[in-house]
Amino acid sequence: MGTQNVIEVARDLNINKVIGISTDKVAEPEGVLGVSKLMAEKLFLASYYYKGNKKTKFACVRFGNVLGSRGSILPLLKKQINSKGEITMTDPRMTRFIMTVPQAASLVLRATNIMRGQEVFVLKMPAVRLTDLIKTAVAYYAPLCGKKPADIKVNVAGRRDGEKIHEKLLADHEIPRVLEMEDMYILTPHQKVLKDEYGARYPAKPLKVSSENFSSEFAPKLSKIKLLKLIKDADVHQI
C-alpha cells in the first residue's frame, strides 16, 4: 500500500521522475523483506501500463549492503564491541555484496539523470566474506572502544529464516533483459521493442557473462586492506 500511495501521489503532483530504492534480496527472494521489496519493484515498473495521460516516470535501483547506513552491520558490531565485548555472527559461510553510502547516493542520482522509465539500475559491487568483515571490523573497532581485538568473543547464532548463504544481484530469469555498462547493469522492460530502444539510448552492450557473476559466492572479494579502508570511510559517512 505504501508503494502504491507513492505512485499515486507522484502522479497527482505531476512529479517528473521517481526512483524506488530496492535491494539485492529481491533476486529469488526467500524472506519477507525480499518478497515485499520485490512487490514494491514490480508495482513501480508496472505503473507504466496504467499511466493514462500522466508523465511521471518510475524506475528502481538495487542496493547491496550499504556500509555504515542505519541498521546495517557495522554500527551493530561497533555497539556490541563497546557494550558487551562480544559480537554475534549468523553463519560464517555467508557472503554479501557491499557498497558505500556515497556510492548508494551516486547511483540514485545517476539513475534519476539517465532513466527512461521501467528500468532497474544495479551497481557492479564487490562481495565480502562475512568472516573477513567480522575480523576486520573487530580489529578496527576494538581499540577505539578501549579493548583488545583478541579479547572480543564471536558467537555464532546460525542463519535466520529467510536468510541466504549468498545473495544475487539479478535473478536468472532477468539476465536476458540486462544491458551492461562499465560500472552498472540495467535491467530493461519485458517488451523486446523497449529493450532495443533502451539499448540504443544507453552506452551499454548486451550481457555476455555467466549467471555466476551475479552471485556473491563467485563475485570478486575485497581484500582485508580495502575492506579496512571502507570500514574507516563508513565511520565518516555513517547515517
Short mmCIF file of C-alpha atoms in Angstrom, two decimals:
data_model
loop_
_atom_site.label_atom_id
_atom_site.label_comp_id
_atom_site.label_asym_id
_atom_site.label_seq_id
_atom_site.Cartn_x
_atom_site.Cartn_y
_atom_site.Cartn_z
CA MET A 1 0.00 0.00 0.00
CA GLY A 2 2.81 2.42 0.81
CA THR A 3 4.42 1.97 -2.60
CA GLN A 4 1.09 2.36 -4.40
CA ASN A 5 0.42 5.54 -2.42
CA VAL A 6 3.77 6.95 -3.56
CA ILE A 7 2.91 6.15 -7.18
CA GLU A 8 -0.49 7.84 -7.00
CA VAL A 9 0.73 10.92 -5.13
CA ALA A 10 3.65 11.38 -7.53
CA ARG A 11 1.23 11.35 -10.45
CA ASP A 12 -1.24 13.65 -8.75
CA LEU A 13 1.55 16.16 -8.18
CA ASN A 14 2.98 15.72 -11.70
CA ILE A 15 6.39 14.67 -10.40
CA ASN A 16 8.69 14.08 -13.35
CA LYS A 17 10.76 11.12 -12.11
CA VAL A 18 10.61 8.78 -9.13
CA ILE A 19 13.29 6.30 -8.06
CA GLY A 20 12.40 3.32 -5.88
CA ILE A 21 15.08 2.00 -3.52
CA SER A 22 15.25 -1.77 -3.80
CA THR A 23 17.71 -4.44 -2.65
CA ASP A 24 19.64 -7.42 -3.95
CA LYS A 25 17.35 -9.54 -1.76
CA VAL A 26 14.65 -9.30 -4.46
CA ALA A 27 16.61 -11.67 -6.71
CA GLU A 28 15.00 -15.05 -6.00
CA PRO A 29 13.80 -13.97 -2.53
CA GLU A 30 13.36 -16.33 0.39
CA GLY A 31 12.39 -13.96 3.20
CA VAL A 32 9.65 -11.41 3.86
CA LEU A 33 11.95 -8.44 3.19
CA GLY A 34 12.96 -9.74 -0.24
CA VAL A 35 9.40 -10.60 -1.23
CA SER A 36 8.00 -7.25 -0.08
CA LYS A 37 10.77 -5.32 -1.83
CA LEU A 38 10.17 -7.36 -4.99
CA MET A 39 6.48 -6.44 -4.89
CA ALA A 40 7.42 -2.77 -4.49
CA GLU A 41 9.72 -3.04 -7.51
CA LYS A 42 7.01 -4.67 -9.60
CA LEU A 43 4.45 -2.01 -8.63
CA PHE A 44 6.83 0.75 -9.70
CA LEU A 45 7.61 -0.89 -13.02
CA ALA A 46 4.03 -1.97 -13.75
CA SER A 47 2.75 1.58 -13.21
CA TYR A 48 3.73 2.25 -16.85
CA TYR A 49 0.76 0.19 -18.03
CA TYR A 50 -1.90 2.36 -16.42
CA LYS A 51 -0.29 5.79 -16.61
CA GLY A 52 -3.04 7.31 -18.76
CA ASN A 53 -2.00 10.84 -19.69
CA LYS A 54 0.34 11.21 -16.73
CA LYS A 55 4.02 11.76 -17.50
CA THR A 56 5.61 10.59 -14.25
CA LYS A 57 8.35 8.02 -14.89
CA PHE A 58 9.32 5.33 -12.39
CA ALA A 59 12.49 3.27 -12.10
CA CYS A 60 14.35 1.43 -9.34
CA VAL A 61 17.86 0.95 -8.03
CA ARG A 62 19.04 -2.17 -6.23
CA PHE A 63 21.38 -1.75 -3.30
CA GLY A 64 23.65 -4.29 -1.69
CA ASN A 65 24.57 -3.92 1.98
CA VAL A 66 25.28 -0.20 2.47
CA LEU A 67 28.17 0.04 4.91
CA GLY A 68 27.51 2.48 7.73
CA SER A 69 23.83 3.02 6.98
CA ARG A 70 21.28 2.94 9.78
CA GLY A 71 20.53 -0.64 10.81
CA SER A 72 23.47 -2.11 8.90
CA ILE A 73 26.06 -4.47 10.34
CA LEU A 74 28.90 -2.04 11.12
CA PRO A 75 27.05 0.18 13.63
CA LEU A 76 25.73 -3.00 15.27
CA LEU A 77 29.20 -4.54 15.57
CA LYS A 78 30.61 -1.32 17.00
CA LYS A 79 27.81 -1.16 19.56
CA GLN A 80 28.26 -4.80 20.58
CA ILE A 81 32.03 -4.45 20.94
CA ASN A 82 31.68 -1.30 23.01
CA SER A 83 28.90 -2.51 25.30
CA LYS A 84 29.47 -6.26 25.69
CA GLY A 85 32.92 -7.05 24.38
CA GLU A 86 31.43 -9.78 22.22
CA ILE A 87 29.63 -9.94 18.89
CA THR A 88 27.15 -12.19 17.13
CA MET A 89 27.51 -13.54 13.60
CA THR A 90 24.90 -15.62 11.82
CA ASP A 91 26.73 -18.05 9.52
CA PRO A 92 30.47 -17.89 8.75
CA ARG A 93 29.83 -19.25 5.23
CA MET A 94 27.88 -16.15 4.22
CA THR A 95 28.96 -13.68 1.57
CA ARG A 96 27.36 -10.33 0.79
CA PHE A 97 27.55 -7.55 -1.79
CA ILE A 98 28.58 -4.25 -0.27
CA MET A 99 28.59 -0.60 -1.25
CA THR A 100 29.32 2.69 0.48
CA VAL A 101 26.91 5.49 1.36
CA PRO A 102 28.41 7.79 -1.32
CA GLN A 103 28.07 5.00 -3.91
CA ALA A 104 24.43 4.49 -2.95
CA ALA A 105 23.68 8.20 -3.25
CA SER A 106 25.55 8.44 -6.55
CA LEU A 107 23.62 5.50 -8.01
CA VAL A 108 20.29 7.15 -7.16
CA LEU A 109 21.32 10.47 -8.69
CA ARG A 110 22.76 8.90 -11.81
CA ALA A 111 19.73 6.67 -12.34
CA THR A 112 17.48 9.71 -11.98
CA ASN A 113 19.50 11.52 -14.61
CA ILE A 114 19.59 8.80 -17.29
CA MET A 115 16.38 6.81 -16.71
CA ARG A 116 13.65 6.47 -19.32
CA GLY A 117 11.27 4.59 -17.07
CA GLN A 118 10.75 0.93 -16.10
CA GLU A 119 14.45 0.19 -15.60
CA VAL A 120 16.23 -1.29 -12.61
CA PHE A 121 19.77 0.02 -12.15
CA VAL A 122 22.25 -2.23 -10.35
CA LEU A 123 25.74 -1.11 -9.42
CA LYS A 124 28.59 -3.53 -10.06
CA MET A 125 29.60 -4.31 -6.50
CA PRO A 126 32.35 -6.35 -4.87
CA ALA A 127 31.45 -9.00 -2.35
CA VAL A 128 32.81 -9.74 1.09
CA ARG A 129 33.03 -12.86 3.21
CA LEU A 130 31.22 -12.38 6.49
CA THR A 131 34.20 -13.79 8.38
CA ASP A 132 36.54 -11.23 6.76
CA LEU A 133 34.13 -8.42 7.58
CA ILE A 134 33.85 -9.52 11.21
CA LYS A 135 37.61 -9.92 11.71
CA THR A 136 38.43 -6.59 10.07
CA ALA A 137 35.70 -4.73 11.98
CA VAL A 138 36.88 -6.18 15.29
CA ALA A 139 40.49 -5.21 14.53
CA TYR A 140 39.37 -1.63 13.81
CA TYR A 141 36.65 -1.03 16.41
CA ALA A 142 38.08 -2.85 19.44
CA PRO A 143 40.97 -0.41 20.04
CA LEU A 144 38.60 2.53 19.55
CA CYS A 145 36.45 1.06 22.33
CA GLY A 146 39.43 0.52 24.63
CA LYS A 147 39.52 -3.23 24.06
CA LYS A 148 41.93 -5.74 22.54
CA PRO A 149 40.76 -7.48 19.36
CA ALA A 150 41.86 -10.85 20.73
CA ASP A 151 39.52 -10.42 23.72
CA ILE A 152 36.38 -9.98 21.60
CA LYS A 153 34.30 -13.14 21.63
CA VAL A 154 32.41 -14.14 18.48
CA ASN A 155 29.15 -16.05 18.98
CA VAL A 156 27.73 -17.96 16.00
CA ALA A 157 23.93 -17.75 16.13
CA GLY A 158 23.15 -19.55 12.88
CA ARG A 159 21.10 -18.49 9.89
CA ARG A 160 17.66 -16.99 10.48
CA ASP A 161 14.57 -17.95 8.48
CA GLY A 162 14.66 -16.38 5.04
CA GLU A 163 18.38 -15.61 5.10
CA LYS A 164 20.55 -16.86 2.25
CA ILE A 165 24.14 -18.02 2.42
CA HIS A 166 24.85 -15.98 -0.72
CA GLU A 167 22.97 -13.11 -2.39
CA LYS A 168 22.41 -12.37 -6.09
CA LEU A 169 22.25 -9.05 -7.89
CA LEU A 170 19.96 -10.40 -10.61
CA ALA A 171 17.71 -13.43 -10.87
CA ASP A 172 18.45 -15.98 -13.60
CA HIS A 173 15.21 -15.18 -15.45
CA GLU A 174 16.15 -11.48 -15.58
CA ILE A 175 19.51 -11.95 -17.28
CA PRO A 176 18.21 -11.96 -20.91
CA ARG A 177 16.87 -8.43 -20.33
CA VAL A 178 20.07 -6.96 -18.90
CA LEU A 179 22.31 -4.38 -20.54
CA GLU A 180 25.83 -3.89 -19.22
CA MET A 181 27.63 -0.59 -18.71
CA GLU A 182 31.12 -0.09 -17.38
CA ASP A 183 30.03 0.32 -13.78
CA MET A 184 26.44 -0.93 -13.65
CA TYR A 185 23.80 -3.26 -15.06
CA ILE A 186 20.47 -2.04 -16.41
CA LEU A 187 17.50 -4.39 -16.22
CA THR A 188 15.20 -3.38 -19.07
CA PRO A 189 11.44 -3.94 -19.50
CA HIS A 190 9.97 -7.20 -20.78
CA GLN A 191 8.97 -5.93 -24.20
CA LYS A 192 11.68 -6.56 -26.80
CA VAL A 193 10.98 -3.28 -28.60
CA LEU A 194 11.64 -1.36 -25.39
CA LYS A 195 14.82 -3.31 -24.72
CA ASP A 196 16.04 -2.46 -28.22
CA GLU A 197 15.19 1.21 -27.71
CA TYR A 198 16.94 1.30 -24.36
CA GLY A 199 19.97 -0.45 -25.79
CA ALA A 200 20.23 2.27 -28.42
CA ARG A 201 19.95 5.00 -25.79
CA TYR A 202 22.50 3.82 -23.28
CA PRO A 203 26.25 3.36 -23.89
CA ALA A 204 25.67 -0.26 -22.98
CA LYS A 205 26.04 -3.69 -24.50
CA PRO A 206 24.09 -6.94 -24.21
CA LEU A 207 25.17 -9.10 -21.32
CA LYS A 208 27.56 -11.93 -22.14
CA VAL A 209 28.71 -13.10 -18.71
CA SER A 210 27.65 -16.20 -16.80
CA SER A 211 24.89 -16.05 -14.21
CA GLU A 212 27.54 -16.94 -11.64
CA ASN A 213 28.85 -13.39 -11.95
CA PHE A 214 25.76 -12.14 -10.15
CA SER A 215 26.21 -14.30 -7.06
CA SER A 216 28.16 -13.02 -4.06
CA GLU A 217 29.62 -16.51 -3.82
CA PHE A 218 31.60 -16.06 -7.04
CA ALA A 219 31.93 -12.26 -7.25
CA PRO A 220 35.39 -10.74 -6.65
CA LYS A 221 36.06 -10.48 -2.91
CA LEU A 222 37.51 -7.43 -1.23
CA SER A 223 40.95 -7.77 0.30
CA LYS A 224 41.21 -7.05 4.02
CA ILE A 225 43.20 -3.90 3.25
CA LYS A 226 40.46 -2.49 1.02
CA LEU A 227 37.81 -3.67 3.46
CA LEU A 228 39.53 -1.84 6.32
CA LYS A 229 39.54 1.38 4.29
CA LEU A 230 35.81 1.01 3.59
CA ILE A 231 35.09 0.45 7.28
CA LYS A 232 37.06 3.59 8.19
CA ASP A 233 35.25 5.58 5.50
CA ALA A 234 31.90 4.22 6.68
CA ASP A 235 32.62 5.66 10.13
CA VAL A 236 32.87 9.09 8.49
CA HIS A 237 29.76 8.70 6.32
CA GLN A 238 27.59 6.89 8.87
CA ILE A 239 23.93 7.94 8.63
#
